[in-house]
Amino acid sequence: MDDELVFKWYPKPRNYVREAREHGLQRTPARTHPLASTPKATGVTTNGTTSKPSTAPKPDQTTPQTVTKKTATFVDPLLAMADTAEYPSMPPSFKTPLRKIDGMLTKEELVGPWNIKKEAILTQYTTTEKMTFSSSFLPGEEKVAPIVTARSASVAGKIQSRLESLEQLDNVEVGTVKEVLNLTQQEYIARLDQLHHKLQAAWRDDQRVTALKIAIQLAKLLSDTAPLSFYPSKFVLITEVLETFGQLVHDRIQEKAESGHNDNQNLEFAKETCRNWFFKVASVRELLPRIYIEISLMRCVRFVEPRAADGEMIQRFVKMIRGIGDHLVASYVRCYLARMIGQLAPEMTHQLGFLLEDFANLTAQVRPEVLERSTKAEKFDVSSYWLLHQPALEWITESYGKEMGEQGLETVFSLADKSRNCKGLLLNCALTSFDPLLVTKNPIRICGLIQQNIQEFFPTYMLCRNFGLCLLNGDNDQKERKKVLNEIFPLIIAQKNSTRYISAVEVWTEYAAKFFTAKEVNRILADIIDHLTPDRAYHNCPSALLRILERIVRHLRSFVVLLSMDKFMPFMDMLQQDEVRLKAAKVLLEAFGKYERDDNMDVVVVDGVLFASKILHDSITSLSSQDEKRNAAEVIRGFLRKVDFGLDFEQQLNFYAECRSTFSNLDDVAEYLVRAVNHLAMSVHRIQHGHHTRKTASFVRACIAFNFITIPSLSDVPSQLNLYLESAQVALCNNCLSQADAMIKAAIQLFNATKNELEVYATKLRPASRIAGEFGSQLLSLLLVVPDPPEQGILYLMRGVINTLSSCEDTVRRNLQVQLLAFLSAALQEDYLYHIDGIDSNDRLYGPDPNFFQEIDDISSSILTDLMSTLLCFQKSRQFPQAVKLALDILDTLFAHADLGRSVPVLEVLLEVLRHHGNSCEPKRFQQLKSFVQVRKQTDSIFSTVRID
C-alpha cells in the first residue's frame, strides 16, 4: 500500500428545513384502528380442508393469512382476539370430538374434576405406619395359567380352559392368598402398581379370568381400613385399577359388537359376552368385591339393556351398600357409585340423594362410646374419623348439587338438621360443594346449624372457616353480614387450639376487611394478638399470619387506614422469623405500589413502607441470584414510583438521597434514582418554562451533582455510560454547561478505561461492538449541540473521543470512525439539525470561521484515509468479508453525508470491492444497496455514473 495515499472527505451541504418540507410524508388520518379485528382470509383449517370466506374483502382491505395451529411459529398479538374465536381455549383432545355411545359422555369430559380431587386426596391422606398386602399374584408367587392363543388351540380347548378358570375363581381366598407384612406406604403403592400391570398383561395374553381375579383381590383390600389415615388414598389407587378393568371389558364387548358384517349376530355375541361377565361377577361370594366389580362394569350394561343403568339398577346398588357394616368402607363405595352414575347416567344424579340419606340414617345408629373405643385402638380420635368420610361425601354432594341446585342444598340442610352424629360433616360438605351464592341465601340458618354442632364430634373451626369462604363470595346485605359476624366470631374465639383458631380467623379477618371498616379489622387483630401472644404461639403459624396480612392489605388498600389501626404494628411484630418478615415486606410493598394513590403521600406511610423496603433490601447478599435481585429491585421501584411530594421538590430530592444510602446493594434501584432525579430536574425546568431563578438553578445543579455522585456506584458499565449522557442532556437543557461538560468527560474517561472490557457486559443479542456503537452514536449526537469551552480550543470534547480510538478493538474503532464522519459532516453545516434553547452551539459560536472549517476538514479527511487504508489492507490480505462490510459501512455514510460529485475516487475504490466480493460476502446488504442505487438513479443524476454490477 502507498504510504502517501490520501483520501479527501467532502461533506454535503444540507438545508434541513427544506429537506423536511420537500421529502417529508404528509400525515393523513387512519381509516381503521390498527388493533381492530380484521376479516379472516381464506386459509387452511385444522383438518386440511380449504375454508372460504363468507364475503369477499374489498380491494383496499388487508386480509391476514390464517395460520394453522400446527404450522404457526409465533403468536401475532394483533390477531389474538380473532385467533381465540377460531380456536377456543380447551385441551387439544377436545378439538376433535370423540364419538359418543348412546348418549354417554366422553372420558375427557369426565376425568377433569375427579383428577383434581384425586390429587388432593393422595396429597393429604398419607401414613407412616406399616401395612399388610394380600394377594395371590405377588412377585414370584403368582400362578398364571398357560397362554392359549386362538391359533394354537381349538374352540373346545379354549372352552375347557375357561371352565377350569371359573372353577378356580371360587378358590381366590382359599389357601392361595399370600400376605406381605410391614410394608411402607411407598412399597404398598408399588405392589398396587405391579398388580395393575399384571392385570393389563393378563388381559393382553387372553387370560380374562386371571384379570378378574386380580380385580377381585384388589377390591377385597378395601375392606381393610387400617391404617385409617391412608384409607382415602387406598380407595383412589385401587379404584383406578378397577376403572382400567371395567374399560378393558367394555372395549372387548364393543369390539365384538362392531366386528364383522352381520350387525344382529354381532349384537347377540356382545350380549352373550356381557351376560357371561356378569355371571362371573355374580359368583363372587363376598359382598364388597362383588359390588365394586359390578359398579366398574356398569358401562357394559347397555349391551344387554340400554336403560338398565337407570333407576332399578342404581336402587339395587344403593340397597346392597346398606349391607356393608363398616361406615367408612360404605361411604367410599357410595362415592364410587356416584362417580359412575355421573359418568354413565348424569340424568339420574338426583338419586344420589338416597346415598346421602342412607349415610345420615345409618350413622345416626352409631354409638359414640363404641366408636371411640374402636378408633382409640387405631390411635385416632372420633373427630378425625368423621373427617375421613369427607372426601367421599364431598364428591357425592358436589355431583348432587350440580344437578339439583337449590333443591339439593335444601335436602342436605334438612338431613344435617335431623341427623345426630354427622350434622357437622353433612353441613361442611354442603358448604364446600354447593355454589356459595346458594349457600349464603339463608346465612342465619347456617349459623344455627353451626351452633348446634358444638356438642358433636365434627370440628367447629372447620365449619366456621368454610362458611366464611362462602360468605366472601356471597351477596348478602350489610345487616345480615353484621349479624353473622356477631354470631360466628364468638365460636372462633372459643377455640383453644391455636392452629384451629388461626385457620378459622384468617378467613373472617378477610371477611371483616372486605365488608366492614378498619374498626372491625382492628378488633379481630386485637383478638389474634391476645390468642397467640401467650406461650408465643405465633411462632407456630407464621404462614397463616402472613396470609392474614395479605388479605387485609388486599381489601383495605389504603396505608393511611392500615397504619391508623393501633393493633396493626403489634400484629406485624408477631412476624419475627427473617423469612416471614421478608415475605411480609414484599406483601406491603407490592400492595403499596398497586393500590396507594399518588396524591395521598403521608410522611408516616412513606417511612413505614421505606422500613419494609429496607428489610427486603437487607435480605440481598452476595450469594443472592440475579433473579432475586431483579425481583427485589422491581418491588422497591414500584414503591419509589408512588412517592410523590408534589411541588415540594427539595423534600423529594432529600427522599431520593435517603433511598440512595438505604438501597446501596441494588444497581437497578440506583439507576432508577438517577433517572428519577433527572425527571425531577426537568419538572422544575417545565414549571419555570426554561427560565430559572437563582433558587431553581441551584436546585437543578444539586440534582446533577446527585447523579454525578450516584452513577459511579453502579457496577454495570453500559448503564453508567447511558446515565452520564442522559444527565448531561438534562444539564444542557437547564443551561448548566459546566455540569454537562463534567458528565461528558466522565463518560469519555469511563469508556476509555473500560472499552476493552465490554465483553464482560455483552450478550448474544448485544455484543460488545454494539454496546460501543450505541454509546458512540448517542455521545456524538449530544456533542453536536455542546459548545466548545473557549479556553480549550476547537472540538475539544470530540478530540477526547478520537484519542480513545487508538487503543480500541479494531471492529469498535472502525465503527466509531464511520460515525465520526457523519458527525463531522453535521458539524460543518451552517445551521444544525437541532438546538437547545439558551445554548449557542458551534454553528452559532464559530459562524463562518475558516479555522473551524479547516480543522474539521483535516480531521474528517484523516479519518477517511485511515478507513480506506484499512480497507485496502483487507483486500490485499484477501480478508474479503471484512473488506466488504467496511466498504458497505463507508458507502452508507458516503451516500447520506458526502458530496458524491467530489467523492468519485473514494466511490470507485468502494464499488470495486463490492463488485467483486459484495454478493458473496454480504448478499443481503449488497442486494439492498443495488435496489437503493436503482431508485436513486431515477431522481439523482449523480447516481447515473454509479455501477455496481
PDB file of C-alpha atoms in Angstrom, residues 398-583:
ATOM      1  CA  GLU A 398     -70.919 -31.928  44.664  1.00  0.00           C
ATOM      2  CA  SER A 399     -72.360 -34.250  41.994  1.00  0.00           C
ATOM      3  CA  TYR A 400     -75.776 -33.990  43.604  1.00  0.00           C
ATOM      4  CA  GLY A 401     -75.610 -30.205  43.772  1.00  0.00           C
ATOM      5  CA  LYS A 402     -74.712 -29.747  40.117  1.00  0.00           C
ATOM      6  CA  GLU A 403     -77.959 -31.450  39.116  1.00  0.00           C
ATOM      7  CA  MET A 404     -80.343 -30.445  41.897  1.00  0.00           C
ATOM      8  CA  GLY A 405     -79.143 -26.927  42.743  1.00  0.00           C
ATOM      9  CA  GLU A 406     -81.135 -25.164  45.470  1.00  0.00           C
ATOM     10  CA  GLN A 407     -83.435 -28.147  45.983  1.00  0.00           C
ATOM     11  CA  GLY A 408     -80.422 -30.393  46.595  1.00  0.00           C
ATOM     12  CA  LEU A 409     -78.972 -27.909  49.065  1.00  0.00           C
ATOM     13  CA  GLU A 410     -82.236 -27.854  50.996  1.00  0.00           C
ATOM     14  CA  THR A 411     -82.161 -31.666  51.111  1.00  0.00           C
ATOM     15  CA  VAL A 412     -78.646 -31.697  52.567  1.00  0.00           C
ATOM     16  CA  PHE A 413     -79.529 -28.996  55.093  1.00  0.00           C
ATOM     17  CA  SER A 414     -82.588 -30.986  56.181  1.00  0.00           C
ATOM     18  CA  LEU A 415     -80.512 -34.144  56.613  1.00  0.00           C
ATOM     19  CA  ALA A 416     -77.941 -32.192  58.601  1.00  0.00           C
ATOM     20  CA  ASP A 417     -80.647 -30.686  60.795  1.00  0.00           C
ATOM     21  CA  LYS A 418     -82.174 -34.097  61.595  1.00  0.00           C
ATOM     22  CA  SER A 419     -79.002 -36.193  61.872  1.00  0.00           C
ATOM     23  CA  ARG A 420     -77.305 -36.961  65.139  1.00  0.00           C
ATOM     24  CA  ASN A 421     -73.685 -37.936  64.590  1.00  0.00           C
ATOM     25  CA  CYS A 422     -72.935 -36.378  61.206  1.00  0.00           C
ATOM     26  CA  LYS A 423     -74.633 -32.970  61.387  1.00  0.00           C
ATOM     27  CA  GLY A 424     -71.341 -31.113  61.052  1.00  0.00           C
ATOM     28  CA  LEU A 425     -69.994 -33.413  58.338  1.00  0.00           C
ATOM     29  CA  LEU A 426     -73.051 -33.006  56.109  1.00  0.00           C
ATOM     30  CA  LEU A 427     -73.130 -29.264  56.709  1.00  0.00           C
ATOM     31  CA  ASN A 428     -69.433 -28.970  55.877  1.00  0.00           C
ATOM     32  CA  CYS A 429     -69.883 -30.906  52.642  1.00  0.00           C
ATOM     33  CA  ALA A 430     -72.718 -28.579  51.669  1.00  0.00           C
ATOM     34  CA  LEU A 431     -70.532 -25.540  52.371  1.00  0.00           C
ATOM     35  CA  THR A 432     -67.656 -26.853  50.251  1.00  0.00           C
ATOM     36  CA  SER A 433     -69.660 -28.426  47.405  1.00  0.00           C
ATOM     37  CA  PHE A 434     -72.528 -26.091  46.551  1.00  0.00           C
ATOM     38  CA  ASP A 435     -72.477 -22.709  44.868  1.00  0.00           C
ATOM     39  CA  PRO A 436     -71.646 -20.039  47.512  1.00  0.00           C
ATOM     40  CA  LEU A 437     -74.450 -17.836  46.189  1.00  0.00           C
ATOM     41  CA  LEU A 438     -76.931 -20.616  47.019  1.00  0.00           C
ATOM     42  CA  VAL A 439     -75.336 -21.431  50.359  1.00  0.00           C
ATOM     43  CA  THR A 440     -75.421 -17.840  51.587  1.00  0.00           C
ATOM     44  CA  LYS A 441     -79.081 -17.169  50.741  1.00  0.00           C
ATOM     45  CA  ASN A 442     -80.017 -18.010  54.328  1.00  0.00           C
ATOM     46  CA  PRO A 443     -76.872 -17.394  56.408  1.00  0.00           C
ATOM     47  CA  ILE A 444     -78.733 -17.140  59.716  1.00  0.00           C
ATOM     48  CA  ARG A 445     -79.959 -20.732  59.366  1.00  0.00           C
ATOM     49  CA  ILE A 446     -76.394 -21.915  58.775  1.00  0.00           C
ATOM     50  CA  CYS A 447     -75.273 -20.025  61.879  1.00  0.00           C
ATOM     51  CA  GLY A 448     -77.832 -22.004  63.859  1.00  0.00           C
ATOM     52  CA  LEU A 449     -76.652 -25.331  62.406  1.00  0.00           C
ATOM     53  CA  ILE A 450     -73.043 -24.489  63.244  1.00  0.00           C
ATOM     54  CA  GLN A 451     -74.017 -23.613  66.813  1.00  0.00           C
ATOM     55  CA  GLN A 452     -75.860 -26.941  67.134  1.00  0.00           C
ATOM     56  CA  ASN A 453     -72.675 -28.749  66.062  1.00  0.00           C
ATOM     57  CA  ILE A 454     -70.762 -27.645  69.164  1.00  0.00           C
ATOM     58  CA  GLN A 455     -71.880 -30.772  71.039  1.00  0.00           C
ATOM     59  CA  GLU A 456     -70.864 -33.098  68.196  1.00  0.00           C
ATOM     60  CA  PHE A 457     -67.502 -34.503  67.207  1.00  0.00           C
ATOM     61  CA  PHE A 458     -67.033 -32.589  63.970  1.00  0.00           C
ATOM     62  CA  PRO A 459     -64.588 -29.644  64.418  1.00  0.00           C
ATOM     63  CA  THR A 460     -66.465 -26.355  64.653  1.00  0.00           C
ATOM     64  CA  TYR A 461     -63.498 -24.300  63.438  1.00  0.00           C
ATOM     65  CA  MET A 462     -63.695 -26.030  60.050  1.00  0.00           C
ATOM     66  CA  LEU A 463     -67.368 -25.157  59.670  1.00  0.00           C
ATOM     67  CA  CYS A 464     -66.623 -21.541  60.580  1.00  0.00           C
ATOM     68  CA  ARG A 465     -63.788 -21.398  58.078  1.00  0.00           C
ATOM     69  CA  ASN A 466     -65.745 -22.886  55.175  1.00  0.00           C
ATOM     70  CA  PHE A 467     -68.811 -20.784  55.980  1.00  0.00           C
ATOM     71  CA  GLY A 468     -66.608 -17.699  55.878  1.00  0.00           C
ATOM     72  CA  LEU A 469     -65.229 -18.705  52.484  1.00  0.00           C
ATOM     73  CA  CYS A 470     -68.780 -18.971  51.160  1.00  0.00           C
ATOM     74  CA  LEU A 471     -69.705 -15.563  52.576  1.00  0.00           C
ATOM     75  CA  LEU A 472     -66.713 -13.971  50.870  1.00  0.00           C
ATOM     76  CA  ASN A 473     -68.309 -14.937  47.538  1.00  0.00           C
ATOM     77  CA  GLY A 474     -71.883 -14.334  48.652  1.00  0.00           C
ATOM     78  CA  ASP A 475     -74.216 -11.432  48.044  1.00  0.00           C
ATOM     79  CA  ASN A 476     -75.781 -10.548  51.395  1.00  0.00           C
ATOM     80  CA  ASP A 477     -76.922  -7.206  52.701  1.00  0.00           C
ATOM     81  CA  GLN A 478     -74.841  -5.372  55.296  1.00  0.00           C
ATOM     82  CA  LYS A 479     -77.287  -6.018  58.109  1.00  0.00           C
ATOM     83  CA  GLU A 480     -77.058  -9.791  57.612  1.00  0.00           C
ATOM     84  CA  ARG A 481     -73.290  -9.634  57.387  1.00  0.00           C
ATOM     85  CA  LYS A 482     -73.056  -7.816  60.686  1.00  0.00           C
ATOM     86  CA  LYS A 483     -75.359 -10.303  62.421  1.00  0.00           C
ATOM     87  CA  VAL A 484     -73.442 -13.274  61.038  1.00  0.00           C
ATOM     88  CA  LEU A 485     -70.124 -11.820  62.222  1.00  0.00           C
ATOM     89  CA  ASN A 486     -71.519 -11.297  65.710  1.00  0.00           C
ATOM     90  CA  GLU A 487     -72.831 -14.877  65.897  1.00  0.00           C
ATOM     91  CA  ILE A 488     -69.866 -16.736  64.399  1.00  0.00           C
ATOM     92  CA  PHE A 489     -66.914 -14.861  65.865  1.00  0.00           C
ATOM     93  CA  PRO A 490     -67.635 -15.968  69.472  1.00  0.00           C
ATOM     94  CA  LEU A 491     -67.374 -19.574  68.233  1.00  0.00           C
ATOM     95  CA  ILE A 492     -63.938 -18.776  66.815  1.00  0.00           C
ATOM     96  CA  ILE A 493     -62.820 -17.035  69.998  1.00  0.00           C
ATOM     97  CA  ALA A 494     -63.808 -20.156  71.955  1.00  0.00           C
ATOM     98  CA  GLN A 495     -61.213 -22.242  70.096  1.00  0.00           C
ATOM     99  CA  LYS A 496     -58.382 -23.059  72.479  1.00  0.00           C
ATOM    100  CA  ASN A 497     -56.100 -24.749  69.965  1.00  0.00           C
ATOM    101  CA  SER A 498     -54.049 -22.010  68.281  1.00  0.00           C
ATOM    102  CA  THR A 499     -53.779 -23.909  64.981  1.00  0.00           C
ATOM    103  CA  ARG A 500     -57.542 -24.367  64.712  1.00  0.00           C
ATOM    104  CA  TYR A 501     -58.161 -20.808  65.840  1.00  0.00           C
ATOM    105  CA  ILE A 502     -55.838 -19.239  63.258  1.00  0.00           C
ATOM    106  CA  SER A 503     -57.249 -21.442  60.479  1.00  0.00           C
ATOM    107  CA  ALA A 504     -60.724 -20.007  61.051  1.00  0.00           C
ATOM    108  CA  VAL A 505     -59.829 -16.448  61.992  1.00  0.00           C
ATOM    109  CA  GLU A 506     -57.777 -15.806  58.848  1.00  0.00           C
ATOM    110  CA  VAL A 507     -60.924 -16.191  56.709  1.00  0.00           C
ATOM    111  CA  TRP A 508     -63.025 -13.994  58.983  1.00  0.00           C
ATOM    112  CA  THR A 509     -60.318 -11.342  59.024  1.00  0.00           C
ATOM    113  CA  GLU A 510     -60.684 -11.124  55.259  1.00  0.00           C
ATOM    114  CA  TYR A 511     -64.458 -11.062  55.715  1.00  0.00           C
ATOM    115  CA  ALA A 512     -64.173  -8.065  58.017  1.00  0.00           C
ATOM    116  CA  ALA A 513     -61.655  -6.308  55.766  1.00  0.00           C
ATOM    117  CA  LYS A 514     -63.794  -6.840  52.658  1.00  0.00           C
ATOM    118  CA  PHE A 515     -67.214  -5.864  54.021  1.00  0.00           C
ATOM    119  CA  PHE A 516     -66.545  -3.688  57.052  1.00  0.00           C
ATOM    120  CA  THR A 517     -64.260  -0.880  58.181  1.00  0.00           C
ATOM    121  CA  ALA A 518     -60.851  -0.774  59.795  1.00  0.00           C
ATOM    122  CA  LYS A 519     -62.574  -0.682  63.207  1.00  0.00           C
ATOM    123  CA  GLU A 520     -63.796  -4.298  62.912  1.00  0.00           C
ATOM    124  CA  VAL A 521     -60.463  -5.440  61.473  1.00  0.00           C
ATOM    125  CA  ASN A 522     -58.666  -3.802  64.391  1.00  0.00           C
ATOM    126  CA  ARG A 523     -60.872  -5.709  66.857  1.00  0.00           C
ATOM    127  CA  ILE A 524     -60.045  -9.011  65.179  1.00  0.00           C
ATOM    128  CA  LEU A 525     -56.328  -8.188  65.185  1.00  0.00           C
ATOM    129  CA  ALA A 526     -56.556  -7.465  68.894  1.00  0.00           C
ATOM    130  CA  ASP A 527     -58.117 -10.888  69.478  1.00  0.00           C
ATOM    131  CA  ILE A 528     -55.437 -12.574  67.355  1.00  0.00           C
ATOM    132  CA  ILE A 529     -52.751 -10.906  69.447  1.00  0.00           C
ATOM    133  CA  ASP A 530     -54.471 -12.000  72.681  1.00  0.00           C
ATOM    134  CA  HIS A 531     -54.758 -15.591  71.445  1.00  0.00           C
ATOM    135  CA  LEU A 532     -51.244 -16.025  70.087  1.00  0.00           C
ATOM    136  CA  THR A 533     -49.089 -13.972  72.434  1.00  0.00           C
ATOM    137  CA  PRO A 534     -49.281 -16.422  75.398  1.00  0.00           C
ATOM    138  CA  ASP A 535     -46.567 -19.064  75.045  1.00  0.00           C
ATOM    139  CA  ARG A 536     -45.529 -17.305  71.811  1.00  0.00           C
ATOM    140  CA  ALA A 537     -47.952 -19.412  69.798  1.00  0.00           C
ATOM    141  CA  TYR A 538     -47.390 -17.112  66.813  1.00  0.00           C
ATOM    142  CA  HIS A 539     -44.138 -18.966  66.187  1.00  0.00           C
ATOM    143  CA  ASN A 540     -46.211 -21.997  65.144  1.00  0.00           C
ATOM    144  CA  CYS A 541     -48.320 -20.274  62.483  1.00  0.00           C
ATOM    145  CA  PRO A 542     -46.181 -17.767  60.529  1.00  0.00           C
ATOM    146  CA  SER A 543     -47.727 -18.716  57.168  1.00  0.00           C
ATOM    147  CA  ALA A 544     -51.256 -18.114  58.434  1.00  0.00           C
ATOM    148  CA  LEU A 545     -50.262 -14.718  59.852  1.00  0.00           C
ATOM    149  CA  LEU A 546     -48.743 -13.830  56.502  1.00  0.00           C
ATOM    150  CA  ARG A 547     -51.956 -14.796  54.719  1.00  0.00           C
ATOM    151  CA  ILE A 548     -53.926 -12.620  57.129  1.00  0.00           C
ATOM    152  CA  LEU A 549     -51.675  -9.689  56.239  1.00  0.00           C
ATOM    153  CA  GLU A 550     -52.191 -10.344  52.526  1.00  0.00           C
ATOM    154  CA  ARG A 551     -55.976 -10.422  52.940  1.00  0.00           C
ATOM    155  CA  ILE A 552     -56.044  -7.213  54.964  1.00  0.00           C
ATOM    156  CA  VAL A 553     -53.966  -5.157  52.520  1.00  0.00           C
ATOM    157  CA  ARG A 554     -55.850  -6.640  49.554  1.00  0.00           C
ATOM    158  CA  HIS A 555     -59.127  -5.136  50.782  1.00  0.00           C
ATOM    159  CA  LEU A 556     -58.266  -2.115  52.928  1.00  0.00           C
ATOM    160  CA  ARG A 557     -55.629  -0.938  50.436  1.00  0.00           C
ATOM    161  CA  SER A 558     -55.069   2.497  51.973  1.00  0.00           C
ATOM    162  CA  PHE A 559     -51.869   2.537  54.007  1.00  0.00           C
ATOM    163  CA  VAL A 560     -53.109   5.566  55.895  1.00  0.00           C
ATOM    164  CA  VAL A 561     -56.001   3.428  57.148  1.00  0.00           C
ATOM    165  CA  LEU A 562     -53.712   0.476  57.848  1.00  0.00           C
ATOM    166  CA  LEU A 563     -51.282   2.454  59.959  1.00  0.00           C
ATOM    167  CA  SER A 564     -54.104   4.201  61.786  1.00  0.00           C
ATOM    168  CA  MET A 565     -55.086   0.875  63.412  1.00  0.00           C
ATOM    169  CA  ASP A 566     -53.389   0.685  66.790  1.00  0.00           C
ATOM    170  CA  LYS A 567     -53.149  -3.131  66.588  1.00  0.00           C
ATOM    171  CA  PHE A 568     -51.563  -3.315  63.136  1.00  0.00           C
ATOM    172  CA  MET A 569     -47.953  -2.753  64.187  1.00  0.00           C
ATOM    173  CA  PRO A 570     -48.211  -5.141  67.214  1.00  0.00           C
ATOM    174  CA  PHE A 571     -49.612  -7.692  64.748  1.00  0.00           C
ATOM    175  CA  MET A 572     -46.624  -7.100  62.466  1.00  0.00           C
ATOM    176  CA  ASP A 573     -44.302  -7.644  65.448  1.00  0.00           C
ATOM    177  CA  MET A 574     -45.503 -11.260  65.644  1.00  0.00           C
ATOM    178  CA  LEU A 575     -43.832 -11.910  62.272  1.00  0.00           C
ATOM    179  CA  GLN A 576     -40.416 -12.482  63.770  1.00  0.00           C
ATOM    180  CA  GLN A 577     -38.765 -15.089  61.558  1.00  0.00           C
ATOM    181  CA  ASP A 578     -36.491 -13.491  58.987  1.00  0.00           C
ATOM    182  CA  GLU A 579     -38.065 -15.320  56.061  1.00  0.00           C
ATOM    183  CA  VAL A 580     -41.581 -14.363  57.124  1.00  0.00           C
ATOM    184  CA  ARG A 581     -40.586 -10.729  57.720  1.00  0.00           C
ATOM    185  CA  LEU A 582     -39.134 -10.654  54.224  1.00  0.00           C
ATOM    186  CA  LYS A 583     -42.328 -12.020  52.677  1.00  0.00           C
TER     187      LYS A 583
END
